[in-house]
CSV table of C-alpha atoms and ligand atoms in Angstrom, one decimal:
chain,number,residue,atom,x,y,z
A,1,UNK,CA,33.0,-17.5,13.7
A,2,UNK,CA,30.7,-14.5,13.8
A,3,UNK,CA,31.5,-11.8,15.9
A,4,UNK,CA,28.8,-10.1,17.3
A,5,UNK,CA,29.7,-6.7,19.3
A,6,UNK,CA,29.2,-7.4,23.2
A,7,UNK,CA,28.6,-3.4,23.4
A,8,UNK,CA,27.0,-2.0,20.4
A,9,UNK,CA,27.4,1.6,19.4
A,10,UNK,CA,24.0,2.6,20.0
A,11,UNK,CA,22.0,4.8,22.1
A,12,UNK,CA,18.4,4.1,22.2
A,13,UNK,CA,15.2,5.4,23.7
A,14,UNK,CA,11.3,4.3,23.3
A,15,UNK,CA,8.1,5.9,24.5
A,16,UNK,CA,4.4,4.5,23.2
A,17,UNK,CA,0.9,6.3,24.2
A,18,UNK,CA,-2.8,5.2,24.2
A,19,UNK,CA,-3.5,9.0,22.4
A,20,UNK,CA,-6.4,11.1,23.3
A,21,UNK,CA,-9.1,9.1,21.5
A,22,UNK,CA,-8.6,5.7,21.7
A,23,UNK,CA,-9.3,3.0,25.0
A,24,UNK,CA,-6.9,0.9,24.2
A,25,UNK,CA,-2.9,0.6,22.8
A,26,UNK,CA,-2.5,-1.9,20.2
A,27,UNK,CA,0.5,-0.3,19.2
A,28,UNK,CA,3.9,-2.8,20.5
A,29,UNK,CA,7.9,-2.0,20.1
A,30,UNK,CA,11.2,-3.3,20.7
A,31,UNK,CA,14.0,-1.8,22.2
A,32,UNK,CA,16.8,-3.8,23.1
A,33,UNK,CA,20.6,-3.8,22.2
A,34,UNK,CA,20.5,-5.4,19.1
A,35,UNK,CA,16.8,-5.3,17.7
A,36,UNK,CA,14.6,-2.3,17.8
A,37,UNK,CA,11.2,-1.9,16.1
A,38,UNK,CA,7.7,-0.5,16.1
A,39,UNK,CA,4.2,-3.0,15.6
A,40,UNK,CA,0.9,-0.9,14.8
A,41,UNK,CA,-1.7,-4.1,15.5
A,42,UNK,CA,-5.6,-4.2,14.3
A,43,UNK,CA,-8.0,-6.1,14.8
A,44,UNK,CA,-11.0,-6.1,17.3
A,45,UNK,CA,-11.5,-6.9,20.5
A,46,UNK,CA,-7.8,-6.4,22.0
A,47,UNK,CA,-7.1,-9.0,18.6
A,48,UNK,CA,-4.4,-6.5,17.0
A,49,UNK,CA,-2.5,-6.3,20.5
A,50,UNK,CA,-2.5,-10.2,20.5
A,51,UNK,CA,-0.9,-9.5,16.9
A,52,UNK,CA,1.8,-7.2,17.9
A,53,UNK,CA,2.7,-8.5,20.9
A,54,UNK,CA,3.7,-11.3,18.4
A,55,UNK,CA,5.7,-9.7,16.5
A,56,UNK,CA,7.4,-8.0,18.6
A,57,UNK,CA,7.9,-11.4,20.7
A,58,UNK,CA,9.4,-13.2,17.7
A,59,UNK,CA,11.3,-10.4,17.0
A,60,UNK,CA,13.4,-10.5,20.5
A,61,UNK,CA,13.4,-14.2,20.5
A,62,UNK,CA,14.9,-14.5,16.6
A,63,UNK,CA,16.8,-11.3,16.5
A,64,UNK,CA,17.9,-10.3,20.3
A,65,UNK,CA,21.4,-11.3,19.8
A,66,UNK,CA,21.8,-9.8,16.2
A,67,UNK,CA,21.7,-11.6,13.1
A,68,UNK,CA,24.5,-12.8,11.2
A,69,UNK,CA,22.2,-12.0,7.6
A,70,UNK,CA,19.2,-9.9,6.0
A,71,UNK,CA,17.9,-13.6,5.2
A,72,UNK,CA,18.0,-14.3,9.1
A,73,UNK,CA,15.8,-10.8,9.7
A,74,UNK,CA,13.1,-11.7,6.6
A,75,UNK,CA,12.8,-15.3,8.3
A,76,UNK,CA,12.3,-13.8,11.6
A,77,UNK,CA,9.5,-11.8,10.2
A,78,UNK,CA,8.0,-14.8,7.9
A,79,UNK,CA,7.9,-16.9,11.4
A,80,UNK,CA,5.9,-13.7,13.0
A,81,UNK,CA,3.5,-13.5,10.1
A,82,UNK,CA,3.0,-17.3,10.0
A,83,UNK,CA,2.3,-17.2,13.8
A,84,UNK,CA,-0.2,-14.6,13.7
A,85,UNK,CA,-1.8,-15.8,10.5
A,86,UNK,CA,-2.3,-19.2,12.4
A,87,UNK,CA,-3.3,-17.6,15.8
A,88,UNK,CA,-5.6,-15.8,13.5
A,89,UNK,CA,-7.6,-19.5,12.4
A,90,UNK,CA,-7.1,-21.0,15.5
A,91,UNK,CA,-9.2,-18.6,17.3
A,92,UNK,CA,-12.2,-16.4,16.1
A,93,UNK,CA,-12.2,-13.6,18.3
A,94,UNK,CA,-8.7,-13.0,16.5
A,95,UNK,CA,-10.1,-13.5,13.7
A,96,UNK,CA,-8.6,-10.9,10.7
A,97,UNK,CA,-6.1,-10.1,13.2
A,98,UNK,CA,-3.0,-8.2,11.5
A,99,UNK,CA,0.2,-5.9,12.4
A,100,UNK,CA,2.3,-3.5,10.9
A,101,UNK,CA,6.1,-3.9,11.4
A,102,UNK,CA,9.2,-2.2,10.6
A,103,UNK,CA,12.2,-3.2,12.7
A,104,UNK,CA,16.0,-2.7,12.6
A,105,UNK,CA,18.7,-5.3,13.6
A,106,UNK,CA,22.3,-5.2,13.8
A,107,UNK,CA,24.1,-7.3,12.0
A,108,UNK,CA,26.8,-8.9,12.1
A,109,UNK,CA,28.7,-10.6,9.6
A,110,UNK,CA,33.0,-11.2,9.1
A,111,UNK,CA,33.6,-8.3,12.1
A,112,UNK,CA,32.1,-6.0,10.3
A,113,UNK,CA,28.4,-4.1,11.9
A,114,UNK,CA,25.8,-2.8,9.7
A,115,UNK,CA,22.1,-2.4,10.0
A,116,UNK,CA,19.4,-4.1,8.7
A,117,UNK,CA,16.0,-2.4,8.0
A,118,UNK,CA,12.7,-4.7,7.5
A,119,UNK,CA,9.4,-3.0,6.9
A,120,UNK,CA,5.7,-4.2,6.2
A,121,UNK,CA,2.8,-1.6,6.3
A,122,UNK,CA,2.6,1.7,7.1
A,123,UNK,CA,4.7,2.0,10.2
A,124,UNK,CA,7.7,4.3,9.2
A,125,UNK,CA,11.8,4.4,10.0
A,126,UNK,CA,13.5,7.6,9.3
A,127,UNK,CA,17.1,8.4,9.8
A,128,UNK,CA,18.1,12.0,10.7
A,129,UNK,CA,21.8,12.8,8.8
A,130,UNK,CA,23.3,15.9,8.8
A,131,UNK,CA,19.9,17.8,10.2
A,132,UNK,CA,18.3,16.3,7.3
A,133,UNK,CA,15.3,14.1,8.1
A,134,UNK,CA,15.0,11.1,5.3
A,135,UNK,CA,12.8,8.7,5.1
A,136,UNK,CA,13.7,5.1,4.4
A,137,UNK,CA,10.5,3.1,4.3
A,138,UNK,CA,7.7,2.9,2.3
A,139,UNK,CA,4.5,2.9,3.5
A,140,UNK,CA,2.3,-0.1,2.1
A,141,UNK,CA,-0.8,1.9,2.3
A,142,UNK,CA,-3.4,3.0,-0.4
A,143,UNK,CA,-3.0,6.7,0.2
A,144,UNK,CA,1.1,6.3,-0.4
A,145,UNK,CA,-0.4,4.6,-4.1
A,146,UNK,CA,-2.2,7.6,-4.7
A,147,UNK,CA,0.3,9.9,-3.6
A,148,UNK,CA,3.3,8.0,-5.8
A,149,UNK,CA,0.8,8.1,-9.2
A,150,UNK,CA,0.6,11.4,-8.4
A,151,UNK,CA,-3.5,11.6,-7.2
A,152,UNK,CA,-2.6,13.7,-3.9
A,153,UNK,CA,0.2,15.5,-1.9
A,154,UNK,CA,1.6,13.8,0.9
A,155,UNK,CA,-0.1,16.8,3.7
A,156,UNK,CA,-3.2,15.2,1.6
A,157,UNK,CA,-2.8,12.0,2.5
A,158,UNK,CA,-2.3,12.6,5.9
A,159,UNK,CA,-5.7,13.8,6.2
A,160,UNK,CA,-7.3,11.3,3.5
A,161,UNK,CA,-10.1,9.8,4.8
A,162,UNK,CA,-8.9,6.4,4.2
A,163,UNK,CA,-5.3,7.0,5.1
A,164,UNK,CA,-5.8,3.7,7.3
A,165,UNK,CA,-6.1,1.3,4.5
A,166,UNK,CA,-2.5,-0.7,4.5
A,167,UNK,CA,-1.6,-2.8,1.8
A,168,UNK,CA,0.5,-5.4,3.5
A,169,UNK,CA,0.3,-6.3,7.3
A,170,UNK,CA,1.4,-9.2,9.1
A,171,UNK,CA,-0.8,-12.2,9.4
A,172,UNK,CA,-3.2,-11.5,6.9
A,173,UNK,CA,-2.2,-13.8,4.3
A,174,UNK,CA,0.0,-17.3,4.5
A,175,UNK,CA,2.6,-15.2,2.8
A,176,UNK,CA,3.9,-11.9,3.0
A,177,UNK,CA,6.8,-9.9,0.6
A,178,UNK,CA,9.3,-8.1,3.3
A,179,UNK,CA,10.8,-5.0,2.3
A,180,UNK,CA,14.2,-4.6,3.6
A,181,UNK,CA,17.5,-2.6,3.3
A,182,UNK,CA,21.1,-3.1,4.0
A,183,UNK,CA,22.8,0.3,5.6
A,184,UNK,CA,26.0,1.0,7.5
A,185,UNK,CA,26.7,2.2,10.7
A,186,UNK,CA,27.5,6.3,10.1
A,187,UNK,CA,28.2,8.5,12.9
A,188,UNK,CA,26.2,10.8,14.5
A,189,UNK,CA,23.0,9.0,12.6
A,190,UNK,CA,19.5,9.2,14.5
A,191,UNK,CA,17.0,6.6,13.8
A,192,UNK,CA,13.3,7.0,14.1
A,193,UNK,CA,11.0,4.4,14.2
A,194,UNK,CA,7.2,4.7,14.5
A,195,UNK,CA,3.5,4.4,14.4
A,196,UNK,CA,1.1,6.0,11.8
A,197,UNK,CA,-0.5,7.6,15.2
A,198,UNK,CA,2.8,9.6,14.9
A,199,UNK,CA,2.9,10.7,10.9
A,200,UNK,CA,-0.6,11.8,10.7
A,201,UNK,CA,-0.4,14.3,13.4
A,202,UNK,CA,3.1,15.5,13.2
A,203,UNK,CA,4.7,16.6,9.3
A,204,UNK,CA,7.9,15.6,8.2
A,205,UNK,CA,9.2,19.0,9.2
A,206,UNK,CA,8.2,18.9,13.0
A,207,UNK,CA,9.3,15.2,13.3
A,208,UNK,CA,12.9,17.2,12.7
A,209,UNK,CA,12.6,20.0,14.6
A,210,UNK,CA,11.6,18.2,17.8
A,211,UNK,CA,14.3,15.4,17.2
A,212,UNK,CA,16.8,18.9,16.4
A,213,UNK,CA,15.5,20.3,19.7
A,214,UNK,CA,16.0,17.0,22.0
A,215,UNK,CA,19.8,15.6,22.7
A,216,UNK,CA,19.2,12.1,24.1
A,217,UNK,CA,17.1,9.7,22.8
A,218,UNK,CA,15.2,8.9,25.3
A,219,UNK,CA,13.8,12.9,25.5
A,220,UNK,CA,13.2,13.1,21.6
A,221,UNK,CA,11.2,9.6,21.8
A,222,UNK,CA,9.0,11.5,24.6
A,223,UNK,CA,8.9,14.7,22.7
A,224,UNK,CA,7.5,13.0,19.6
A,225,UNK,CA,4.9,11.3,21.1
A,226,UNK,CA,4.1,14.2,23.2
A,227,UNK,CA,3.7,16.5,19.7
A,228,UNK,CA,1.6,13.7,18.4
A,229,UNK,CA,-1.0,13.9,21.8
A,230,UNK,CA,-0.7,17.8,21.4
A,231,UNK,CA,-1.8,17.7,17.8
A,232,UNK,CA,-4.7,16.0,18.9
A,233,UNK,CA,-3.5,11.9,19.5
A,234,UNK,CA,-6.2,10.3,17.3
A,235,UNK,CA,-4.7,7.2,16.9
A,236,UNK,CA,-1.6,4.9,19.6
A,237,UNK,CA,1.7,6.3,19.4
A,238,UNK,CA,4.4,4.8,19.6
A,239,UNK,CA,8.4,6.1,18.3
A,240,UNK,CA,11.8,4.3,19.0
A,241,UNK,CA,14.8,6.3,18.8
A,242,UNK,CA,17.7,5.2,17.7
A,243,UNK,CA,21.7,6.9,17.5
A,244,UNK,CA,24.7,6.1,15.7
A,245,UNK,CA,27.4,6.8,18.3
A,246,UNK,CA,30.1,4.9,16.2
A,247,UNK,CA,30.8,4.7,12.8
A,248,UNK,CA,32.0,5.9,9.2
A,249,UNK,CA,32.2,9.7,8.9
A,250,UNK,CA,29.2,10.8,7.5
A,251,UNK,CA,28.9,12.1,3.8
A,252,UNK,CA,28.7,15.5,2.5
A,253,UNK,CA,25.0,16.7,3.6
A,254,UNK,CA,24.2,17.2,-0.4
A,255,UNK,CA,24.8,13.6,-0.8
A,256,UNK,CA,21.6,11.9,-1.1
A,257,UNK,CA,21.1,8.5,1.5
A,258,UNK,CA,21.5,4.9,-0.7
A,259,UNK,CA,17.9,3.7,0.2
A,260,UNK,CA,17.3,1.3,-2.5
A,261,UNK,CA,15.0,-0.9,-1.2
A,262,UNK,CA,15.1,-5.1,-1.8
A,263,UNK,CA,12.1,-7.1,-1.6
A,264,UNK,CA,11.9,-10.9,-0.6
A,265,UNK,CA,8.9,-13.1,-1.8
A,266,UNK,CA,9.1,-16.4,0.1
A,267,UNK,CA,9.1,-17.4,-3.3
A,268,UNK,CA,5.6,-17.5,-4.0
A,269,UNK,CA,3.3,-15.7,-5.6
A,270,UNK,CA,2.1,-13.3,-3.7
A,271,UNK,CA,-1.1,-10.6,-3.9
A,272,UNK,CA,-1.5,-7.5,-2.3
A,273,UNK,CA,-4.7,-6.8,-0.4
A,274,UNK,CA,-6.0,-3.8,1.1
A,275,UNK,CA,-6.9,-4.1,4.8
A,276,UNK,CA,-8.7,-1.4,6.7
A,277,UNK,CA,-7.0,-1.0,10.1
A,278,UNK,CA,-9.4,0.4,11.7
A,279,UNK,CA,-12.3,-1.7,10.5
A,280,UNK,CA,-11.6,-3.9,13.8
A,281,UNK,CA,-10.7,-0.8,16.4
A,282,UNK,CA,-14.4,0.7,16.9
A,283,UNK,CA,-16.0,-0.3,20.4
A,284,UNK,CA,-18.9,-1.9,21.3
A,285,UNK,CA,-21.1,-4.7,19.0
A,286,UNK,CA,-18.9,-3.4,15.5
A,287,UNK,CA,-15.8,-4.6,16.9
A,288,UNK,CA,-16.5,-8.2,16.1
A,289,UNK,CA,-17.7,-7.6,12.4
A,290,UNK,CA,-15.1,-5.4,12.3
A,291,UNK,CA,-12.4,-7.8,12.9
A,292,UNK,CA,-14.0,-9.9,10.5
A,293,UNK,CA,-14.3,-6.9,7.8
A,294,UNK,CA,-10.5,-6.5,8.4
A,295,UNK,CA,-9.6,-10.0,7.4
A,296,UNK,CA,-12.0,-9.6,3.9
A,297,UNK,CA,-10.1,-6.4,3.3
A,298,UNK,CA,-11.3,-3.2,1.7
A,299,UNK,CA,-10.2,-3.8,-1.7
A,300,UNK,CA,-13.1,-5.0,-3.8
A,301,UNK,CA,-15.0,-1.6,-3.4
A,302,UNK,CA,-12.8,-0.1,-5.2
A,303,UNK,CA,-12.5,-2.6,-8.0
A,304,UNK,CA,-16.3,-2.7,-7.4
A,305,UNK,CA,-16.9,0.7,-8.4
A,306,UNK,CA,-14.6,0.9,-11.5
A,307,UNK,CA,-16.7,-2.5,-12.8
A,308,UNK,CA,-20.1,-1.3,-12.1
A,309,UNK,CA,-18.9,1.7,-14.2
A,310,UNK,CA,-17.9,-0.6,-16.7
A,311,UNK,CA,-21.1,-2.8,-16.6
A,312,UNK,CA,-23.2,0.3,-17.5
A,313,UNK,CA,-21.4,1.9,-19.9
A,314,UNK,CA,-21.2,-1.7,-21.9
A,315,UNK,CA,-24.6,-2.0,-21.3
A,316,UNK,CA,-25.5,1.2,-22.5
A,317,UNK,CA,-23.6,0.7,-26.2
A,318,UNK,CA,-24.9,-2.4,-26.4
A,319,UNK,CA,-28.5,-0.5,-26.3
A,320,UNK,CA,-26.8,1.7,-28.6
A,321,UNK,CA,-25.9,-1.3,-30.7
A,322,UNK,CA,-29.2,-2.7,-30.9
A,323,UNK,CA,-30.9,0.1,-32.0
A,324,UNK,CA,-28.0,0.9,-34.5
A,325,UNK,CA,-28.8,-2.3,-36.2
A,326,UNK,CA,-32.8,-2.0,-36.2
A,327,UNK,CA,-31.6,1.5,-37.7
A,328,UNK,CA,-29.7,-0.3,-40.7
A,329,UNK,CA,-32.8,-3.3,-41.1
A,330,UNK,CA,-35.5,-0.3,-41.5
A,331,UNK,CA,-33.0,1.5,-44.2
A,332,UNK,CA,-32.3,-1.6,-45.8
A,333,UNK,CA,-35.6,-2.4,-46.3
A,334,UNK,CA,-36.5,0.9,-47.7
A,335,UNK,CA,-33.2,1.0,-50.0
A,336,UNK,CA,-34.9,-2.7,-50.9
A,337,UNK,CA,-38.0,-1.5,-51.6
A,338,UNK,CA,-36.8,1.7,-53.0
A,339,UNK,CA,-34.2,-0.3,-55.4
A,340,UNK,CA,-37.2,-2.1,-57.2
A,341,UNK,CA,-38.6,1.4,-57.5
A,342,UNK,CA,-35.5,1.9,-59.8
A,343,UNK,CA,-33.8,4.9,-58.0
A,344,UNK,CA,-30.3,3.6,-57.3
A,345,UNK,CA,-28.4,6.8,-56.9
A,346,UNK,CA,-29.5,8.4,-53.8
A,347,UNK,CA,-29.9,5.1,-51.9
A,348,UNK,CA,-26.4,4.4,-51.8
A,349,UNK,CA,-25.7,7.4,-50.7
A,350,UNK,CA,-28.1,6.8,-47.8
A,351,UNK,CA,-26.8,3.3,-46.7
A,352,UNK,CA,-22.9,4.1,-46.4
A,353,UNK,CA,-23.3,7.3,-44.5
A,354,UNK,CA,-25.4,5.0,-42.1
A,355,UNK,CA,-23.4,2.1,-42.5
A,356,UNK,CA,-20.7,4.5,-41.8
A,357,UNK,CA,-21.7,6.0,-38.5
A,358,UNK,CA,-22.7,2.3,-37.3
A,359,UNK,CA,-19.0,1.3,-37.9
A,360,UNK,CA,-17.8,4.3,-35.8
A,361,UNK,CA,-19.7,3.9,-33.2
A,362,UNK,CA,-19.0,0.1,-32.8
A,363,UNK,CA,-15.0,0.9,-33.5
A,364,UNK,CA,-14.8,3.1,-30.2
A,365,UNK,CA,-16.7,0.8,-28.2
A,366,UNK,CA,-15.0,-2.3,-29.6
A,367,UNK,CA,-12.8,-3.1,-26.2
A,368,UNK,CA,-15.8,-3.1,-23.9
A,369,UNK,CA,-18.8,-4.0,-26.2
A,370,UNK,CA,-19.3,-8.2,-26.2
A,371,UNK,CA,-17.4,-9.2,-30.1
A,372,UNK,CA,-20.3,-11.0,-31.1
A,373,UNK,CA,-22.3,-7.8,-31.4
A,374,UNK,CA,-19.7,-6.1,-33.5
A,375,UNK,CA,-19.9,-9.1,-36.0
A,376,UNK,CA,-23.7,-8.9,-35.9
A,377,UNK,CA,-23.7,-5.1,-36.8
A,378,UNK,CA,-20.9,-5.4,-39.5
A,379,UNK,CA,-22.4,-8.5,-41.4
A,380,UNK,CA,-25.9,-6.2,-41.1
A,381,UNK,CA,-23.8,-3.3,-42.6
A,382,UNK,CA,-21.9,-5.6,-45.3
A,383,UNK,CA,-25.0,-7.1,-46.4
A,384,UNK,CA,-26.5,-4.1,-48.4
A,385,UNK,CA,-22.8,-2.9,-49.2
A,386,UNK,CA,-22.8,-6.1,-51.9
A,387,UNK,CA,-26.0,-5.6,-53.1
A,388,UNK,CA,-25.0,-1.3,-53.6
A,389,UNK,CA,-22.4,-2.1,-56.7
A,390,UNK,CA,-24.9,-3.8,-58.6
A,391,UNK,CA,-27.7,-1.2,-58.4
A,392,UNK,CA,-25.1,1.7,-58.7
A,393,UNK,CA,-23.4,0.5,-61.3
A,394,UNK,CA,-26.5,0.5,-63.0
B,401,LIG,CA1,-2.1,3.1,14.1
C-alpha cells in the first residue's frame, strides 16, 4: 500500500488581493497539506470566479490527500477543465468562461515523497534554491512566444500591451495538453506560486529580494502581494508560498535545477488558441460581449492580418502578371509583323530580353501567385521562342 506522510515537511503560507484597479477577485488558490495552487479566472460577469473556484474545488477534492502519480494530478486537472468547459454551455452568462492553473501536489509513491508540478496558462511557480530564484513554468501566453523567438525581452513583455493573451486556459476547449514536472523534495527549497497580477508588477529580481527579506512563509506571501499593490496592483493578486523543510541536501548553487518539462495530450489532437483574459473583466454593458469575445479567442487577428497581407501582395502580381502578358501579345505582334518585314536579327533580341524579365518576375512570385497564371505567361512567352529559330536562323 501507498504511504502517504500524515505530517508533510512543508511550511506553507497564501495571501490573494482585489489590486488597486480592479472591483472584483477572480483570482482562487489552494493551500492545504498536500495540494497547493494558484487559479487566475476570466470571464465576465463574476464568470472567471465561477471558473476558478472550480478548479481550485476539484483540485482539493481529487488531490487533498496527495496522489499516488503525475497521471492522478493531469486527471484531476482534465476533470477541472471538463467541468468548467461544461459549466461553460450549460449556462450563458458563463459563457467563454476560462482559468489559469498551476498547482503542486505531493506525491506519494513506494515511501518515497516527491512533488508534482501541473501548469496551464500564464500563472507561474518558482522555486527559490540556494538564493537563486528559478523559474519552472512556462507561461502559455503570446507574449512568452514572442519573447522565446526572440521578438522582445522579458521586462518587454511585462509591459506588452497584450501581455494578457494566454494560449491555454482551462475550460476553453473539450481538451486541454497539461504541462507537468516531476521534482524531489530538497531542503531548504521555497516554492512560489502565483498570479500574472504578481509578474507584471514585480521583476524576477524583486520577487527574490522580498522572498530573501521575509523568513516565514506566511510574511513573504504578504510581502509579495503587498510589492505587487505598491507597484501599482493593476490586475488580482494572488501568491502561495511554499518551503521544503525536509529533504535531500541541496546541490551545489552552480548546478542548474532539472526542469524538463512533460506534456500530456489526453490523447487527442489538440489546438492551441489564444484567449484574451481580459476581454471578459471590463464593467458595465462590455462584460457580456466580452465574455463571449473570450470564448472566440483573439487569434484570428493575427492570422488575419498576415493573410490580408498576403491577399494584396498576390493580388498585386497578379496585376503585374496581366499586364506582363499584354506586354509580350503587343511585342509579339510587332516581332510578327516586323518578321514579314524581313528584319529577323533585332527582334529576337527584343522578345527574350522580354520574355526574360516575364520569367523573373513570375519565378519570385511563383509561391503566392495562383499556378495557372504562371502557365498562361510561360506558354505566352514560349510561343514566339519557337517561332525565333526559324527567323534567326535565317
Ligand atoms: Ca490575472
Amino acid at each position: 500500500m501507498t504511504d502517504l506522510p500524515t505530517t508533510p515537511a512543508l511550511a506553507w503560507g497564501a495571501a490573494t488581493d482585489t489590486g488597486r484597479v480592479r472591483t472584483e477577485n477572480e483570482d482562487a488558490f489552494i493551500a492545504e497539506p498536500l495540494v497547493y495552487g494558484v487559479a487566475d479566472g476570466m470571464g465576465g460577469h463574476a464568470a472567471g470566479e465561477v471558473a476558478s473556484a472550480i478548479a481550485a474545488g476539484t483540485l482539493r477534492d481529487r488531490l487533498g490527500g496527495g496522489a499516488q502519480s503525475v497521471d492522478v494530478v493531469v486527471a484531476a486537472v482534465v476533470e477541472a477543465n471538463a467541468a468548467i468547459f461544461q459549466g461553460a454551455h450549460n449556462n450563458s452568462a458563463q459563457r467563454g468562461m476560462g482559468t489559469t492553473l498551476t498547482a503542486m501536489v505531493v506525491l506519494a509513491d513506494e515511501g518515497s515523497r516527491r512533488l508534482a508540478l501541473a501548469n496551464v496558462g500564464d500563472s507561474r511557480t518558482y522555486v527559490m534554491r540556494s538564493g537563486r530564484l528559478r523559474r519552472v513554468t512556462i507561461d502559455h501566453s503570446y507574449v512568452q512566444e514572442l519573447v522565446s523567438t526572440g521578438h522582445i525581452t522579458e521586462a518587454e513583455a511585462r509591459s506588452h500591451p497584450r501581455r494578457n493573451i494566454v494560449t491555454r486556459a482551462l475550460g476553453i476547449e473539450p481538451n486541454v495538453r497539461v504541462d507537468t514536472w516531476v521534482l524531489p523534495f530538497v531542503l531548504g527549497d521555497r516554492y512560489v506560486l502565483c498570479s500574472d497580477g504578481l509578474v507584471d508588477e514585480v521583476d524576477d529580481d524583486e520577487i527574490a529580494e522580498v522572498l530573501a527579506a521575509n523568513p516565514t512563509p506566511q510574511a513573504a506571501a504578504d510581502a509579495l502581494v503587498a510589492a505587487a499593490n505598491e507597484h501599482g496592483g493593476r490586475d488580482n493578486v494572488t501568491v502561495v508560498v511554499v518551503d521544503v523543510l525536509e529533504g535531500d541536501e541541496p546541490p551545489h548553487e552552480s548546478v542548474d535545477l532539472d526542469i524538463d518539462v512533460a506534456w500530456d495530450d489526453e490523447g487527442e489532437a489538440h489546438h492551441e488558441r489564444l484567449i484574451d483574459a481580459e476581454a471578459g473583466t471590463a464593467d458595465g454593458a462590455a462584460a457580456q460581449a466580452g465574455a463571449a469575445a473570450a470564448a472566440t479567442a483573439v487569434l484570428p487577428v493575427v492570422q488575419g492580418d498576415a493573410r490580408s497581407r498576403r491577399f494584396g501582395l498576390g493580388s498585386l502580381l497578379f496585376l503585374l502578371a496581366i499586364a506582363a502578358i499584354a506586354t509580350l501579345t503587343v511585342t509579339l505582334v510587332l516581332v510578327v509583323r516586323h518578321n514579314a518585314n524581313k528584319e529577323p536579327t533585332t527582334t529576337t533580341t527584343t522578345t527574350s530580353s522580354t520574355t526574360s524579365t516575364t520569367s523573373t518576375t513570375v519565378d519570385s512570385t511563383s509561391s503566392i501567385a495562383p499556378s495557372s497564371t504562371i502557365v498562361a505567361v510561360s506558354t505566352t512567352a514560349g510561343l514566339p521562342a519557337s517561332s525565333v529559330p526559324t527567323t534567326s536562323g535565317g
